PDB file of C-alpha atoms in Angstrom:
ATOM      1  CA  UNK A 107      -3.551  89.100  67.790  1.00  0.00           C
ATOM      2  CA  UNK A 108      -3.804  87.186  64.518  1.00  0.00           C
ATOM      3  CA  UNK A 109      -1.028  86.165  62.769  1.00  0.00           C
ATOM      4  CA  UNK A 110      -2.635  84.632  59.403  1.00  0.00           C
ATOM      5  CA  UNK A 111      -1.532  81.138  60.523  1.00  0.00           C
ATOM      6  CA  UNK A 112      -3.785  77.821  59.821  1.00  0.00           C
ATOM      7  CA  UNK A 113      -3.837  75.404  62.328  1.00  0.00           C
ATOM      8  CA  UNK A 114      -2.136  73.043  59.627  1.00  0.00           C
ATOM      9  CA  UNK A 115       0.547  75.655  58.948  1.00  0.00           C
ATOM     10  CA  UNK A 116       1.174  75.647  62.716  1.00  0.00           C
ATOM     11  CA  UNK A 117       0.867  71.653  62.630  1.00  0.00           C
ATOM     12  CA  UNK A 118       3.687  70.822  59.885  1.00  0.00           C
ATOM     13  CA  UNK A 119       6.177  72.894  62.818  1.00  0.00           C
ATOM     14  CA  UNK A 120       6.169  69.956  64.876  1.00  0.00           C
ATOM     15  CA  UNK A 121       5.443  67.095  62.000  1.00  0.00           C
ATOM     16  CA  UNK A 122       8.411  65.067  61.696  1.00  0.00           C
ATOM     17  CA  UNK A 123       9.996  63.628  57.945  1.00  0.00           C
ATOM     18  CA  UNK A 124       8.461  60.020  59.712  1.00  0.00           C
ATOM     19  CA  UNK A 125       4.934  61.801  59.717  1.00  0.00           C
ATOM     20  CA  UNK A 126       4.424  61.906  63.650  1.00  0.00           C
ATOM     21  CA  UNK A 127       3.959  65.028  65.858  1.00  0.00           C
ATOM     22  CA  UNK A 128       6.289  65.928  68.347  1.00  0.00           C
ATOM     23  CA  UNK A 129       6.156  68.816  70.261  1.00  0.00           C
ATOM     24  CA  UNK A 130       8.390  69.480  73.807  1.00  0.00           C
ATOM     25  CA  UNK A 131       9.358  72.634  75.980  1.00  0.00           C
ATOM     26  CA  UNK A 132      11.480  73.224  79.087  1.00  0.00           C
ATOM     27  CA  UNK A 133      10.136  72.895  82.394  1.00  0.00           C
ATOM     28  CA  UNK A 134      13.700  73.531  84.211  1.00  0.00           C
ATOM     29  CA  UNK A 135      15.517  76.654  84.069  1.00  0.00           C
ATOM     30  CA  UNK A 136      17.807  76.973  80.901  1.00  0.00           C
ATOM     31  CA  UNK A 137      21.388  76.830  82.389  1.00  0.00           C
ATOM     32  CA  UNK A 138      23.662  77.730  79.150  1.00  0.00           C
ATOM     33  CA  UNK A 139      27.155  76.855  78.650  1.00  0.00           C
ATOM     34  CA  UNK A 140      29.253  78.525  75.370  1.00  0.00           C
ATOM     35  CA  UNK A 141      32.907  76.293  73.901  1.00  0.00           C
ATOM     36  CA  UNK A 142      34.826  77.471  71.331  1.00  0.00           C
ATOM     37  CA  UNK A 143      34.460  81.421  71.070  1.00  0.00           C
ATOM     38  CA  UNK A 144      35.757  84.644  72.645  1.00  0.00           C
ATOM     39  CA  UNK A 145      34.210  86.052  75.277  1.00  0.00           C
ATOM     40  CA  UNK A 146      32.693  88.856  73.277  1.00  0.00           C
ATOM     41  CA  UNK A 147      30.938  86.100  71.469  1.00  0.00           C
ATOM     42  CA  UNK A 148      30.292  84.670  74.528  1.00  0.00           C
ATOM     43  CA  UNK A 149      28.048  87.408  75.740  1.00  0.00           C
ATOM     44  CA  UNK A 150      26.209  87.181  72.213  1.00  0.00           C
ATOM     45  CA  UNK A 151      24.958  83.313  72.495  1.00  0.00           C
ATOM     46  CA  UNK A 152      23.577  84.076  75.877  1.00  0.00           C
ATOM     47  CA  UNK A 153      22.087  87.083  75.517  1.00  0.00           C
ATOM     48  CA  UNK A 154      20.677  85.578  72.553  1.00  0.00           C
ATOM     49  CA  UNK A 155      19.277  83.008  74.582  1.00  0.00           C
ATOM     50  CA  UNK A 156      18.012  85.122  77.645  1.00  0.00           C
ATOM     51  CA  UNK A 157      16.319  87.313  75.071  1.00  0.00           C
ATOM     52  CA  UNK A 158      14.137  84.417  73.522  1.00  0.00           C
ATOM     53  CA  UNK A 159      13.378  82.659  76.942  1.00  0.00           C
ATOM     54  CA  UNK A 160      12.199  85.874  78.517  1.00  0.00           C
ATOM     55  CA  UNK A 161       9.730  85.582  75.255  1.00  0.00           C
ATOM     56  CA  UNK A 162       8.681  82.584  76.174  1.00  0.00           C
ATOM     57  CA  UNK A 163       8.101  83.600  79.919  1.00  0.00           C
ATOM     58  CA  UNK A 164      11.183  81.154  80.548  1.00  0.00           C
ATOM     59  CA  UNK A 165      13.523  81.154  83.494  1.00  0.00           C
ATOM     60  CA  UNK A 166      17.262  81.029  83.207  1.00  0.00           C
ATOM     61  CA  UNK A 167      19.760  79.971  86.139  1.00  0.00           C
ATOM     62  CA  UNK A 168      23.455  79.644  86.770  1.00  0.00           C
ATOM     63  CA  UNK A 169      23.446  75.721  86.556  1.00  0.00           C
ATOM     64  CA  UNK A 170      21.326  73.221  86.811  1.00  0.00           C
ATOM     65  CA  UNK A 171      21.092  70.904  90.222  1.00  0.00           C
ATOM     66  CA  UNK A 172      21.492  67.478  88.113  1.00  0.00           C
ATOM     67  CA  UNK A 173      23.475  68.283  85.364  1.00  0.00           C
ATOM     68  CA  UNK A 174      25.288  71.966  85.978  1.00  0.00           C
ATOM     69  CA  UNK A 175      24.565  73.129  82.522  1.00  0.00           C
ATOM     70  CA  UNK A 176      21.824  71.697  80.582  1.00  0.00           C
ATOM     71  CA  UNK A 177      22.532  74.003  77.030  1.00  0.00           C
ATOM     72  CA  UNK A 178      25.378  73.084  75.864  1.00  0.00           C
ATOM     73  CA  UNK A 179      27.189  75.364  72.326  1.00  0.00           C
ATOM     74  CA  UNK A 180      29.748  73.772  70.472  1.00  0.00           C
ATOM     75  CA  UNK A 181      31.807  76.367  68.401  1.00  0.00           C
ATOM     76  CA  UNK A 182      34.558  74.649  66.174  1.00  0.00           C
ATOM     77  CA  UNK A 183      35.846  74.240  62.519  1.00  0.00           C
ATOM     78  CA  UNK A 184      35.406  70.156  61.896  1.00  0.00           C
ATOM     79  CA  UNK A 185      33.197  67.482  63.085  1.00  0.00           C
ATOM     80  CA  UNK A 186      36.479  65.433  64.155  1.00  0.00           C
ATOM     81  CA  UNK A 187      37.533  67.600  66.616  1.00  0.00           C
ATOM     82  CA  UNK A 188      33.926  66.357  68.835  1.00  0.00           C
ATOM     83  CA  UNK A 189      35.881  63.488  69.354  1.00  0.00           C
ATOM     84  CA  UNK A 190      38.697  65.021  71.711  1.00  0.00           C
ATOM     85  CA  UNK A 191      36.148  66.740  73.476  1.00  0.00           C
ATOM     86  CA  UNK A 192      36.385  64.941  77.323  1.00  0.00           C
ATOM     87  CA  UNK A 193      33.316  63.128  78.346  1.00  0.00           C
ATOM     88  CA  UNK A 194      31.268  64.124  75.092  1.00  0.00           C
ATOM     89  CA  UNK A 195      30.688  60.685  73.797  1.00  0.00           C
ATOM     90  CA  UNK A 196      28.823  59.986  77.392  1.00  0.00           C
ATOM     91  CA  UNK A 197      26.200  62.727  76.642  1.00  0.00           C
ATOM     92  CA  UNK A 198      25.636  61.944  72.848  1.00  0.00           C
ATOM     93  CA  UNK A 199      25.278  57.897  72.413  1.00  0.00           C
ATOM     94  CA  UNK A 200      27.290  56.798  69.408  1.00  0.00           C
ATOM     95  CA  UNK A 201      29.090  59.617  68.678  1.00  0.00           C
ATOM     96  CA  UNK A 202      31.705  58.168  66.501  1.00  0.00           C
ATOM     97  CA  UNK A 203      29.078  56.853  64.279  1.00  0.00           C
ATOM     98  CA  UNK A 204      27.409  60.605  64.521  1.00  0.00           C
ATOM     99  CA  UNK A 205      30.984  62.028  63.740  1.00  0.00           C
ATOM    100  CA  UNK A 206      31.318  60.096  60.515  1.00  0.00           C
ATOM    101  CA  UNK A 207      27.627  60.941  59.521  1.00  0.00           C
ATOM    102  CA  UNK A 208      28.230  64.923  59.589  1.00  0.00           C
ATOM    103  CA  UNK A 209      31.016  64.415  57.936  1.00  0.00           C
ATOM    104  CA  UNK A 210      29.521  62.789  54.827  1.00  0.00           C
ATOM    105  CA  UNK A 211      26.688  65.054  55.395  1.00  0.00           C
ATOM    106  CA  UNK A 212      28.535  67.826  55.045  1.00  0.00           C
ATOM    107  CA  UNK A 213      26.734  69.503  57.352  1.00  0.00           C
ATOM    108  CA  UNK A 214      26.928  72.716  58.978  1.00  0.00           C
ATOM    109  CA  UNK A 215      24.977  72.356  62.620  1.00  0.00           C
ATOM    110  CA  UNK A 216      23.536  69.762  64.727  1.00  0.00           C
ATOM    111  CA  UNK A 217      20.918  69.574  67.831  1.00  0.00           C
ATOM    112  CA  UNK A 218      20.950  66.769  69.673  1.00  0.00           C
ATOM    113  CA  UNK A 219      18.039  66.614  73.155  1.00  0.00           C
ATOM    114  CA  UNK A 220      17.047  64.903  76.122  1.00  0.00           C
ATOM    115  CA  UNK A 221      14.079  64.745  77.509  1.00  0.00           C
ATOM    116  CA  UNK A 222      12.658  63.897  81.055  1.00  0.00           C
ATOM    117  CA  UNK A 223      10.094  61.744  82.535  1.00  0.00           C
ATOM    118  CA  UNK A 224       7.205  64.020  81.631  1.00  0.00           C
ATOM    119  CA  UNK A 225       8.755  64.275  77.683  1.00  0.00           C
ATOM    120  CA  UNK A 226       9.519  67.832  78.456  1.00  0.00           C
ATOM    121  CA  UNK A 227      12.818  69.228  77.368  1.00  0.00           C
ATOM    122  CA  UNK A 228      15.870  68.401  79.957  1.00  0.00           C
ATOM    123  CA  UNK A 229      18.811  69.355  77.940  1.00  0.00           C
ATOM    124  CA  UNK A 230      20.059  70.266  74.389  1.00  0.00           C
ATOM    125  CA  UNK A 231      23.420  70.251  72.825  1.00  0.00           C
ATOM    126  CA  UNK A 232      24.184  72.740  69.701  1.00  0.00           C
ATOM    127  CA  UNK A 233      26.698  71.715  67.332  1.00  0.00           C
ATOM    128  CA  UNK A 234      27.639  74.587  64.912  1.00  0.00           C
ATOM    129  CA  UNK A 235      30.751  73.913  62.658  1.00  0.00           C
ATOM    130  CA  UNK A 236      31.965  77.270  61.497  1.00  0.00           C
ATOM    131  CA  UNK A 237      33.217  76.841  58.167  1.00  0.00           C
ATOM    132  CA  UNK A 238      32.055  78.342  54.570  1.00  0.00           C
ATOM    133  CA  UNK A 239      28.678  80.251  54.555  1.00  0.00           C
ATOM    134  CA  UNK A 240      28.160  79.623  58.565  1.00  0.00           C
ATOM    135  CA  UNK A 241      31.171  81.533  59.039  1.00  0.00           C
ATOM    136  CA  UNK A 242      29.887  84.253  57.481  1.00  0.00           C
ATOM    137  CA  UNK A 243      26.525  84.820  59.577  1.00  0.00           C
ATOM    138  CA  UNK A 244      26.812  87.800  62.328  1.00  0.00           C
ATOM    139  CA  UNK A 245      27.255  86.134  66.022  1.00  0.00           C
ATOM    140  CA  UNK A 246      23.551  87.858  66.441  1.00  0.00           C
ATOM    141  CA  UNK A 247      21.860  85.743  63.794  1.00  0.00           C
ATOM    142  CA  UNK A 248      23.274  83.148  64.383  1.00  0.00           C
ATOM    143  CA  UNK A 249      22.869  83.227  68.096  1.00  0.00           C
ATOM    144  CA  UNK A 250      19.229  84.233  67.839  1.00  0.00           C
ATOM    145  CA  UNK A 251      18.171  81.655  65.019  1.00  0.00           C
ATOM    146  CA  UNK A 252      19.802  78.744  67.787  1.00  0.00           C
ATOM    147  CA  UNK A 253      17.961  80.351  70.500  1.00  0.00           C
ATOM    148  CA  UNK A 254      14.997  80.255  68.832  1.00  0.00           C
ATOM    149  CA  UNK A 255      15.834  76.576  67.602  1.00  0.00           C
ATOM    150  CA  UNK A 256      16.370  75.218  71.106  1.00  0.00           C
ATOM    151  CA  UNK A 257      13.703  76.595  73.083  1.00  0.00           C
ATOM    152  CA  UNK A 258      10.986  73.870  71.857  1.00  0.00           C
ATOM    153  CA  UNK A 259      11.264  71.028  69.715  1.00  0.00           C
ATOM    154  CA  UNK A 260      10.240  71.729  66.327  1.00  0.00           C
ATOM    155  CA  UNK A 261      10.533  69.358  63.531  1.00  0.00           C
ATOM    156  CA  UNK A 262      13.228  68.143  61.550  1.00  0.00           C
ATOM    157  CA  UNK A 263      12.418  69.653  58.538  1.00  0.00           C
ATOM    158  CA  UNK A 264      10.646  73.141  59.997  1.00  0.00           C
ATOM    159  CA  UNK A 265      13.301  75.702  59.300  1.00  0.00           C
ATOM    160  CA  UNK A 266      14.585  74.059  56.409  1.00  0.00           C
ATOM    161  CA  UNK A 267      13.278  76.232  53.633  1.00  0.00           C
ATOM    162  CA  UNK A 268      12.887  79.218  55.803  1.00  0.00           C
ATOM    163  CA  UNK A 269      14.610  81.036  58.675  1.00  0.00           C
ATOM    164  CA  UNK A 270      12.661  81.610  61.893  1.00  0.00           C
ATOM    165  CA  UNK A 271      13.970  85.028  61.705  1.00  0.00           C
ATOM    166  CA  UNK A 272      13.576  88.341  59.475  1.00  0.00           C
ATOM    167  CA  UNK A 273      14.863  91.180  58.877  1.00  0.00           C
ATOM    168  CA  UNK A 274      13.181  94.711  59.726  1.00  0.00           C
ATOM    169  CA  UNK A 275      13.744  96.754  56.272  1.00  0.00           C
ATOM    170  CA  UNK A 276      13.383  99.775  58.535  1.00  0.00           C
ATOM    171  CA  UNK A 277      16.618  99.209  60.349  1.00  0.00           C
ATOM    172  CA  UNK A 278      18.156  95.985  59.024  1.00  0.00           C
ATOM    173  CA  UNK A 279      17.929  94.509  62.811  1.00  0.00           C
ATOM    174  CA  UNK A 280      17.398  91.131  62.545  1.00  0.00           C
ATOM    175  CA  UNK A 281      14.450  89.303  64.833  1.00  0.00           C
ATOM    176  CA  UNK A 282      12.397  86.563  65.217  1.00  0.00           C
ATOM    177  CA  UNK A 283       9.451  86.494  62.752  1.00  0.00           C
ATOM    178  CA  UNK A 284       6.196  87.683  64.379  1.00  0.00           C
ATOM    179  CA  UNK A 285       4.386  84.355  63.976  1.00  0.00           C
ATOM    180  CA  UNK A 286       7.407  81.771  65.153  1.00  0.00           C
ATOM    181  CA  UNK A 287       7.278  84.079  68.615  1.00  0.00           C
ATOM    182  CA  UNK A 288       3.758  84.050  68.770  1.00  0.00           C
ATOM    183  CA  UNK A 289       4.064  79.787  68.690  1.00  0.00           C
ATOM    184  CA  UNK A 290       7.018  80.357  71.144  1.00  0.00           C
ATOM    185  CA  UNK A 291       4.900  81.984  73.655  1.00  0.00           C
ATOM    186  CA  UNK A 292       2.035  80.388  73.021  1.00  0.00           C
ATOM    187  CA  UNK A 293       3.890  76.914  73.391  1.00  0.00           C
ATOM    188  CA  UNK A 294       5.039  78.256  76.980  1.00  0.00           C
ATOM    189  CA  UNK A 295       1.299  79.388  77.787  1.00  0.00           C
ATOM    190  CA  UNK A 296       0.758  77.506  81.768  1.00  0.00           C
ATOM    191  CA  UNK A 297      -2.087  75.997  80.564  1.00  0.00           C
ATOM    192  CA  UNK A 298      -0.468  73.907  77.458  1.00  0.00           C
ATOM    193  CA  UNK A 299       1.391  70.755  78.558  1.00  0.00           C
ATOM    194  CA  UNK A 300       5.196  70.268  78.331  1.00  0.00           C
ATOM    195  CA  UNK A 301       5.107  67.681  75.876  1.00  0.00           C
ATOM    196  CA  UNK A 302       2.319  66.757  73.068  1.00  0.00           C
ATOM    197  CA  UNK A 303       2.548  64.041  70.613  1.00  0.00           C
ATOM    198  CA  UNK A 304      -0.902  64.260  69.185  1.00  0.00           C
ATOM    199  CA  UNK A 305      -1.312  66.894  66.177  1.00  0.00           C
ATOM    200  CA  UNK A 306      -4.605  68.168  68.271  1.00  0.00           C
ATOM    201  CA  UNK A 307      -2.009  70.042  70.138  1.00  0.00           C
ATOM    202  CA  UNK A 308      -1.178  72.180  67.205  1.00  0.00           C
ATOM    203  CA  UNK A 309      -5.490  73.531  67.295  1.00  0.00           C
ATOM    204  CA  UNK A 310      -4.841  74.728  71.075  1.00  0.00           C
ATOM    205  CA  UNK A 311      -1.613  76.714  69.972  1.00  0.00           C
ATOM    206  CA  UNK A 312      -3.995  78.343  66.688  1.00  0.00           C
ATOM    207  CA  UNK A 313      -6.083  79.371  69.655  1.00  0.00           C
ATOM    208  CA  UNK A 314      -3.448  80.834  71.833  1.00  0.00           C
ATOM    209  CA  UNK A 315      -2.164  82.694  68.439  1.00  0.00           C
ATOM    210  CA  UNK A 316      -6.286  84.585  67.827  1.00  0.00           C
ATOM    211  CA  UNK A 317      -6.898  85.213  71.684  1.00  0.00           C
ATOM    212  CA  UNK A 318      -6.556  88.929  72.083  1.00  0.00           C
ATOM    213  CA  UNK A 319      -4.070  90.904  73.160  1.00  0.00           C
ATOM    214  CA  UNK A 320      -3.813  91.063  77.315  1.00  0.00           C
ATOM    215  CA  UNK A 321      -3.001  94.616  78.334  1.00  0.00           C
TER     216      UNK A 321
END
């Protein structure tokens, strides 16, 4: 499979605004937990979710042993209301501060991670404040574009011009483009380490991406 990617298109994925590389996966099952929605919505997020860790050759669990969910979805309509929510401020440091940045921002979502002792992936927190044009995207975008999102760590500034997803103009279903799952599952390959921080990292995924095709 070759997906017409250079290794320094592949590179600028996990090249920060502060010009390092940064690259991290999961190495414990994804445990998911969904605030602020219906249940119908609900089912969306995860399935979302299962759909691009099975991709990745991912497990998922009912909780996690240390911290019973380790995904956490915020669904709501202003930043302020993150500061009601019980306990938050213990699993994102300075939130106030955070709060009042969003706010000025204007913005629309927020990731937040933490990472374990190996600089693997230990557990992410999705901020999505439905309001204006966010409000607007199906629950199945949306979802699929956070999955996507939260199953490595990408760079700042990676999906900022352009989605990681498309849409097939055979059927108008929306997926994940070709190439961004072909990084996904390369990223997850049992040979590649959990964690990279040296742009090198980005030649071994171009490899993964030209190997041929198992079948």
């Amino acid at each position: 499979m070759s997906l017409d990617l250079t290794p320094e298109e592949i590179q600028s994925l996990f090249t920060r605004s502060d010009g390092s590389y940064g690259f991290a996966r999961w190495r414990r099952p994804i445990a998911p937990v969904v605030f602020g929605v219906q249940e119908e919505t609900l089912q969306v997020v995860k399935g979302a979710i299962e759909a691009v860790a099975t991709l990745a050759g991912h497990q998922m669990a009912e909780t996690d042993p240390e911290l019973g969910s380790n995904l956490m979805f915020f669904f709501f309509r202003d930043w302020a209301e993150l500061l009601d929510v019980p306990d938050l401020g213990r699993l994102i440091p300075d939130l106030p501060p955070l709060v009042a940045r969003l706010q000025e921002a204007d913005a629309s979502q927020y990731r937040a991670f933490r990472f374990d002792d190996t600089g693997a992936i230990q557990a992410s927190f999705v901020f999505l404040r439905m309001q204006g044009a966010m409000a607007d995207i199906p629950a199945e975008t949306l979802a699929l574009s956070q999955a996507a999102q939260i199953i490595l760590l990408w760079a700042d500034q990676a999906f900022a011009s352009t989605s990681p997803l498309a849409v097939l103009p055979e059927t108008g279903a929306t997926i994940l483009r070709p190439e961004i799952a072909a990084i996904i599952a390369a990223g997850y390959d049992r040979m590649m380490p959990p964690s990279a921080n040296d742009a090198s990292h980005a030649l071994r995924l171009f490899a993964r991406l030209q190997a041929p095709t198992q079948g």
